[in-house]
């Protein structure tokens, strides 16, 4: 039964005779490990194809969703990290094996007549592999891919005359965006792989016609099956083993923070196999077209013309010239990669920038895990994060004068904001208002120190007042002073009476009293330390309820940031200062 | 040498299979990923304080919940509603939570005009205030949801919302 079916299939398709033709194909000079290189390359590309199809079932190509989908693949799906890692390391493997394959074709002399077309197909395959690397690298839309593509497309854009137009077409506009991703995606998943399969198929057909290239004058021949088959499969398995080992060792391929076009210190680098070109850019500074056009163009032209060299110079010299050309290119690439890696490893700035990029990536992944990606898109994972965005603003706007615990001020001239609004902060202030962490650096705000000199409160009493004042920070934004003062929990607060006796002599509580009754002017403390009080302080520190009185004294005060920061930024900043963010242990999600 | 040939032959076959398996096994696991992901019954959510509920007067509350779609999380929005029914002093459970989704065909169930029972407007399924069936329209009573009370003097009432298959006589969670 089985036999009849097989016979029928064979009769209609000729599969069996095809298999026999392949398995019995004679190898002049016998089976060789070197012959297995092509099979290893083909099987590595097959692994890339399979893993690529798997990734495609999850990946979502748009600037708002790409990062999220790759995050989901890498950190949420069963073995997603492995599939993606194998795809990525597989692409590296294909570049290496493709290069070695070309090198071997030249060294064994299998690139010239009658195999010129073999060679062109092989060279085309190699260029397609590089193209797949470039187009694939940008797809996660993370910092690494984004900035690498920026460098690479700018190289294309540097082509004289047509460059800018080419760049605009590739990017689908003058800026990186949705059109860039969809275009690179289309190239990466259909156009380039389609051409690659076509090249591979044509190569196989020619190979069927011309057979294995044996050493000159070999008389004996051995059939493909089984020895060469074993070599082929062993080489492929070894290649896959190395790629899987790399994937396991690095636990897949890392994902950088979502692409941020505004970042100023991301250490952009192209993929490692483009490092030589990048390095040449430095070598030919000022004459960059040499690095971006002349040299790569020369190499590609050289590759294409190699088999025709025989026609103009004697065969022997042509062979030597070809070998030297290939060896020089390979060696130069190797050395330049080495130089690039060595320089980066020694560069203090690179390491610092890279460490910051890694911290951003870790934070983005932590947030995506805690919170998911916001519907607005992956750019908002970090863009809305108080720790990341708020910390950035703090560094730019506040850190000149304020410190925040470990983040030291450049020139401390204002209170430390660590724990601002908390019981500990208030208690510390009441203990020693003149310390550098409080008003020690701002002699114009000496009211608290004056009070401290005359105050008789015991430690226990200070605890109670501090608890009362710290409770102001929790007053909800929609509660009015009258409502709040009427709340029985406020009325019966054990610190209230002390507050009325000590603090109310200077500070009002939302009810502006007669200024002349106050011993000296001081900020109103209603909702002090709450997000709204803090936001007002940042927006307009000179408002009457805050430090307006300093204006009258013509004393130095905090500048207002109302015009410089958006409302969203101010509330992000306040959340950062108050430690109210995901992962801080106390923040809301 | 037949031995050597056998070694090549078997070795080639073994390596070929090994290679295919090394890619196929993770691949299949990856493709079957959705099977391992539960839609999750949600968490307990605080709806009110026990003191605000009165015996004999069921009150409806919306369930606000976040929705996750693979990597995206959508902000909190109402996903369903529940009736909280305070039980008389001394009963085993101080409060019963009933899903407002009709066990017949999932219409939202309001109180009857006399406020003494639940009456579904779609096909007139009728339930007592405890959710038990009064007529035979639905195959089961209204679905009870798990309730948690906090330890405070006036405890917070927390409910975990879940959906169940309509029409069946048993209460089976929806996927
Ligand atoms: S859906 Fe409620 S009675 Fe039919």
JSON list of N, CA, C and O and ligand atoms in Angstrom, two decimals, chain B residues 100-110 119-127 135 137-138 166, ligand 1:
[
{"chain": "B", "resi": 100, "resn": "UNK", "atom": "N", "xyz": [-24.45, 41.30, 37.92]},
{"chain": "B", "resi": 100, "resn": "UNK", "atom": "CA", "xyz": [-25.68, 41.82, 37.31]},
{"chain": "B", "resi": 100, "resn": "UNK", "atom": "C", "xyz": [-25.92, 41.23, 35.93]},
{"chain": "B", "resi": 100, "resn": "UNK", "atom": "O", "xyz": [-26.88, 41.56, 35.27]},
{"chain": "B", "resi": 101, "resn": "UNK", "atom": "N", "xyz": [-25.02, 40.34, 35.49]},
{"chain": "B", "resi": 101, "resn": "UNK", "atom": "CA", "xyz": [-25.22, 39.73, 34.19]},
{"chain": "B", "resi": 101, "resn": "UNK", "atom": "C", "xyz": [-26.19, 38.56, 34.32]},
{"chain": "B", "resi": 101, "resn": "UNK", "atom": "O", "xyz": [-25.97, 37.65, 35.11]},
{"chain": "B", "resi": 102, "resn": "UNK", "atom": "N", "xyz": [-27.25, 38.59, 33.55]},
{"chain": "B", "resi": 102, "resn": "UNK", "atom": "CA", "xyz": [-28.29, 37.56, 33.66]},
{"chain": "B", "resi": 102, "resn": "UNK", "atom": "C", "xyz": [-27.73, 36.20, 33.25]},
{"chain": "B", "resi": 102, "resn": "UNK", "atom": "O", "xyz": [-27.10, 36.09, 32.20]},
{"chain": "B", "resi": 103, "resn": "UNK", "atom": "N", "xyz": [-27.96, 35.19, 34.07]},
{"chain": "B", "resi": 103, "resn": "UNK", "atom": "CA", "xyz": [-27.47, 33.85, 33.72]},
{"chain": "B", "resi": 103, "resn": "UNK", "atom": "C", "xyz": [-28.24, 33.26, 32.53]},
{"chain": "B", "resi": 103, "resn": "UNK", "atom": "O", "xyz": [-27.85, 32.22, 32.01]},
{"chain": "B", "resi": 104, "resn": "UNK", "atom": "N", "xyz": [-29.32, 33.93, 32.12]},
{"chain": "B", "resi": 104, "resn": "UNK", "atom": "CA", "xyz": [-30.05, 33.42, 30.96]},
{"chain": "B", "resi": 104, "resn": "UNK", "atom": "C", "xyz": [-29.27, 33.77, 29.68]},
{"chain": "B", "resi": 104, "resn": "UNK", "atom": "O", "xyz": [-28.64, 32.91, 29.09]},
{"chain": "B", "resi": 105, "resn": "UNK", "atom": "N", "xyz": [-29.28, 35.04, 29.28]},
{"chain": "B", "resi": 105, "resn": "UNK", "atom": "CA", "xyz": [-28.54, 35.42, 28.08]},
{"chain": "B", "resi": 105, "resn": "UNK", "atom": "C", "xyz": [-27.76, 36.72, 28.28]},
{"chain": "B", "resi": 105, "resn": "UNK", "atom": "O", "xyz": [-27.56, 37.48, 27.34]},
{"chain": "B", "resi": 106, "resn": "UNK", "atom": "N", "xyz": [-27.36, 36.97, 29.51]},
{"chain": "B", "resi": 106, "resn": "UNK", "atom": "CA", "xyz": [-26.40, 38.03, 29.80]},
{"chain": "B", "resi": 106, "resn": "UNK", "atom": "C", "xyz": [-26.90, 39.47, 29.71]},
{"chain": "B", "resi": 106, "resn": "UNK", "atom": "O", "xyz": [-26.11, 40.39, 29.62]},
{"chain": "B", "resi": 107, "resn": "UNK", "atom": "N", "xyz": [-28.22, 39.69, 29.73]},
{"chain": "B", "resi": 107, "resn": "UNK", "atom": "CA", "xyz": [-28.69, 41.07, 29.84]},
{"chain": "B", "resi": 107, "resn": "UNK", "atom": "C", "xyz": [-28.36, 41.57, 31.25]},
{"chain": "B", "resi": 107, "resn": "UNK", "atom": "O", "xyz": [-28.26, 40.78, 32.18]},
{"chain": "B", "resi": 108, "resn": "UNK", "atom": "N", "xyz": [-28.19, 42.89, 31.43]},
{"chain": "B", "resi": 108, "resn": "UNK", "atom": "CA", "xyz": [-28.00, 43.40, 32.79]},
{"chain": "B", "resi": 108, "resn": "UNK", "atom": "C", "xyz": [-29.32, 43.37, 33.57]},
{"chain": "B", "resi": 108, "resn": "UNK", "atom": "O", "xyz": [-30.35, 43.81, 33.06]},
{"chain": "B", "resi": 109, "resn": "UNK", "atom": "N", "xyz": [-29.27, 42.83, 34.78]},
{"chain": "B", "resi": 109, "resn": "UNK", "atom": "CA", "xyz": [-30.51, 42.61, 35.56]},
{"chain": "B", "resi": 109, "resn": "UNK", "atom": "C", "xyz": [-30.73, 43.74, 36.55]},
{"chain": "B", "resi": 109, "resn": "UNK", "atom": "O", "xyz": [-29.88, 43.98, 37.40]},
{"chain": "B", "resi": 110, "resn": "UNK", "atom": "N", "xyz": [-31.86, 44.44, 36.49]},
{"chain": "B", "resi": 110, "resn": "UNK", "atom": "CA", "xyz": [-32.19, 45.45, 37.49]},
{"chain": "B", "resi": 110, "resn": "UNK", "atom": "C", "xyz": [-33.13, 44.88, 38.57]},
{"chain": "B", "resi": 110, "resn": "UNK", "atom": "O", "xyz": [-33.57, 43.73, 38.48]},
{"chain": "B", "resi": 119, "resn": "UNK", "atom": "N", "xyz": [-35.57, 41.44, 38.42]},
{"chain": "B", "resi": 119, "resn": "UNK", "atom": "CA", "xyz": [-36.39, 41.04, 37.28]},
{"chain": "B", "resi": 119, "resn": "UNK", "atom": "C", "xyz": [-35.66, 41.46, 36.01]},
{"chain": "B", "resi": 119, "resn": "UNK", "atom": "O", "xyz": [-35.41, 42.64, 35.78]},
{"chain": "B", "resi": 120, "resn": "UNK", "atom": "N", "xyz": [-35.31, 40.45, 35.19]},
{"chain": "B", "resi": 120, "resn": "UNK", "atom": "CA", "xyz": [-34.57, 40.78, 33.97]},
{"chain": "B", "resi": 120, "resn": "UNK", "atom": "C", "xyz": [-35.54, 41.28, 32.91]},
{"chain": "B", "resi": 120, "resn": "UNK", "atom": "O", "xyz": [-36.55, 40.62, 32.63]},
{"chain": "B", "resi": 121, "resn": "UNK", "atom": "N", "xyz": [-35.27, 42.41, 32.30]},
{"chain": "B", "resi": 121, "resn": "UNK", "atom": "CA", "xyz": [-36.20, 42.98, 31.32]},
{"chain": "B", "resi": 121, "resn": "UNK", "atom": "C", "xyz": [-36.21, 42.22, 30.00]},
{"chain": "B", "resi": 121, "resn": "UNK", "atom": "O", "xyz": [-37.13, 42.39, 29.21]},
{"chain": "B", "resi": 122, "resn": "UNK", "atom": "N", "xyz": [-35.21, 41.39, 29.77]},
{"chain": "B", "resi": 122, "resn": "UNK", "atom": "CA", "xyz": [-35.11, 40.76, 28.44]},
{"chain": "B", "resi": 122, "resn": "UNK", "atom": "C", "xyz": [-36.13, 39.64, 28.28]},
{"chain": "B", "resi": 122, "resn": "UNK", "atom": "O", "xyz": [-36.90, 39.62, 27.33]},
{"chain": "B", "resi": 123, "resn": "UNK", "atom": "N", "xyz": [-36.10, 38.67, 29.22]},
{"chain": "B", "resi": 123, "resn": "UNK", "atom": "CA", "xyz": [-37.05, 37.56, 29.09]},
{"chain": "B", "resi": 123, "resn": "UNK", "atom": "C", "xyz": [-37.71, 37.26, 30.43]},
{"chain": "B", "resi": 123, "resn": "UNK", "atom": "O", "xyz": [-38.11, 36.15, 30.71]},
{"chain": "B", "resi": 124, "resn": "UNK", "atom": "N", "xyz": [-37.76, 38.27, 31.27]},
{"chain": "B", "resi": 124, "resn": "UNK", "atom": "CA", "xyz": [-38.48, 38.18, 32.54]},
{"chain": "B", "resi": 124, "resn": "UNK", "atom": "C", "xyz": [-37.95, 37.11, 33.50]},
{"chain": "B", "resi": 124, "resn": "UNK", "atom": "O", "xyz": [-38.72, 36.54, 34.27]},
{"chain": "B", "resi": 125, "resn": "UNK", "atom": "N", "xyz": [-36.70, 36.80, 33.48]},
{"chain": "B", "resi": 125, "resn": "UNK", "atom": "CA", "xyz": [-36.17, 35.92, 34.52]},
{"chain": "B", "resi": 125, "resn": "UNK", "atom": "C", "xyz": [-36.28, 36.67, 35.84]},
{"chain": "B", "resi": 125, "resn": "UNK", "atom": "O", "xyz": [-36.00, 37.85, 35.93]},
{"chain": "B", "resi": 126, "resn": "UNK", "atom": "N", "xyz": [-36.72, 35.96, 36.88]},
{"chain": "B", "resi": 126, "resn": "UNK", "atom": "CA", "xyz": [-37.03, 36.59, 38.16]},
{"chain": "B", "resi": 126, "resn": "UNK", "atom": "C", "xyz": [-36.21, 35.89, 39.25]},
{"chain": "B", "resi": 126, "resn": "UNK", "atom": "O", "xyz": [-36.11, 34.66, 39.27]},
{"chain": "B", "resi": 127, "resn": "UNK", "atom": "N", "xyz": [-35.57, 36.71, 40.12]},
{"chain": "B", "resi": 127, "resn": "UNK", "atom": "CA", "xyz": [-34.73, 36.13, 41.17]},
{"chain": "B", "resi": 127, "resn": "UNK", "atom": "C", "xyz": [-35.03, 36.80, 42.50]},
{"chain": "B", "resi": 127, "resn": "UNK", "atom": "O", "xyz": [-35.41, 37.98, 42.53]},
{"chain": "B", "resi": 135, "resn": "UNK", "atom": "N", "xyz": [-38.63, 32.00, 38.82]},
{"chain": "B", "resi": 135, "resn": "UNK", "atom": "CA", "xyz": [-39.23, 31.27, 37.70]},
{"chain": "B", "resi": 135, "resn": "UNK", "atom": "C", "xyz": [-38.16, 30.46, 36.99]},
{"chain": "B", "resi": 135, "resn": "UNK", "atom": "O", "xyz": [-36.99, 30.48, 37.38]},
{"chain": "B", "resi": 137, "resn": "UNK", "atom": "N", "xyz": [-37.02, 30.71, 33.83]},
{"chain": "B", "resi": 137, "resn": "UNK", "atom": "CA", "xyz": [-36.47, 31.27, 32.59]},
{"chain": "B", "resi": 137, "resn": "UNK", "atom": "C", "xyz": [-34.96, 31.00, 32.49]},
{"chain": "B", "resi": 137, "resn": "UNK", "atom": "O", "xyz": [-34.47, 30.48, 31.50]},
{"chain": "B", "resi": 138, "resn": "UNK", "atom": "N", "xyz": [-34.22, 31.32, 33.53]},
{"chain": "B", "resi": 138, "resn": "UNK", "atom": "CA", "xyz": [-32.78, 31.07, 33.53]},
{"chain": "B", "resi": 138, "resn": "UNK", "atom": "C", "xyz": [-32.53, 29.66, 34.05]},
{"chain": "B", "resi": 138, "resn": "UNK", "atom": "O", "xyz": [-33.33, 29.13, 34.82]},
{"chain": "B", "resi": 166, "resn": "UNK", "atom": "N", "xyz": [-23.37, 31.85, 29.90]},
{"chain": "B", "resi": 166, "resn": "UNK", "atom": "CA", "xyz": [-24.82, 31.96, 30.00]},
{"chain": "B", "resi": 166, "resn": "UNK", "atom": "C", "xyz": [-25.47, 30.61, 29.72]},
{"chain": "B", "resi": 166, "resn": "UNK", "atom": "O", "xyz": [-24.84, 29.71, 29.16]},
{"chain": "C", "resi": 1, "resn": "LIG", "atom": "S1", "xyz": [-31.35, 37.54, 29.46]},
{"chain": "C", "resi": 1, "resn": "LIG", "atom": "FE1", "xyz": [-32.23, 37.83, 31.32]},
{"chain": "C", "resi": 1, "resn": "LIG", "atom": "S2", "xyz": [-34.07, 36.73, 31.04]},
{"chain": "C", "resi": 1, "resn": "LIG", "atom": "FE2", "xyz": [-33.09, 36.41, 29.16]}
]
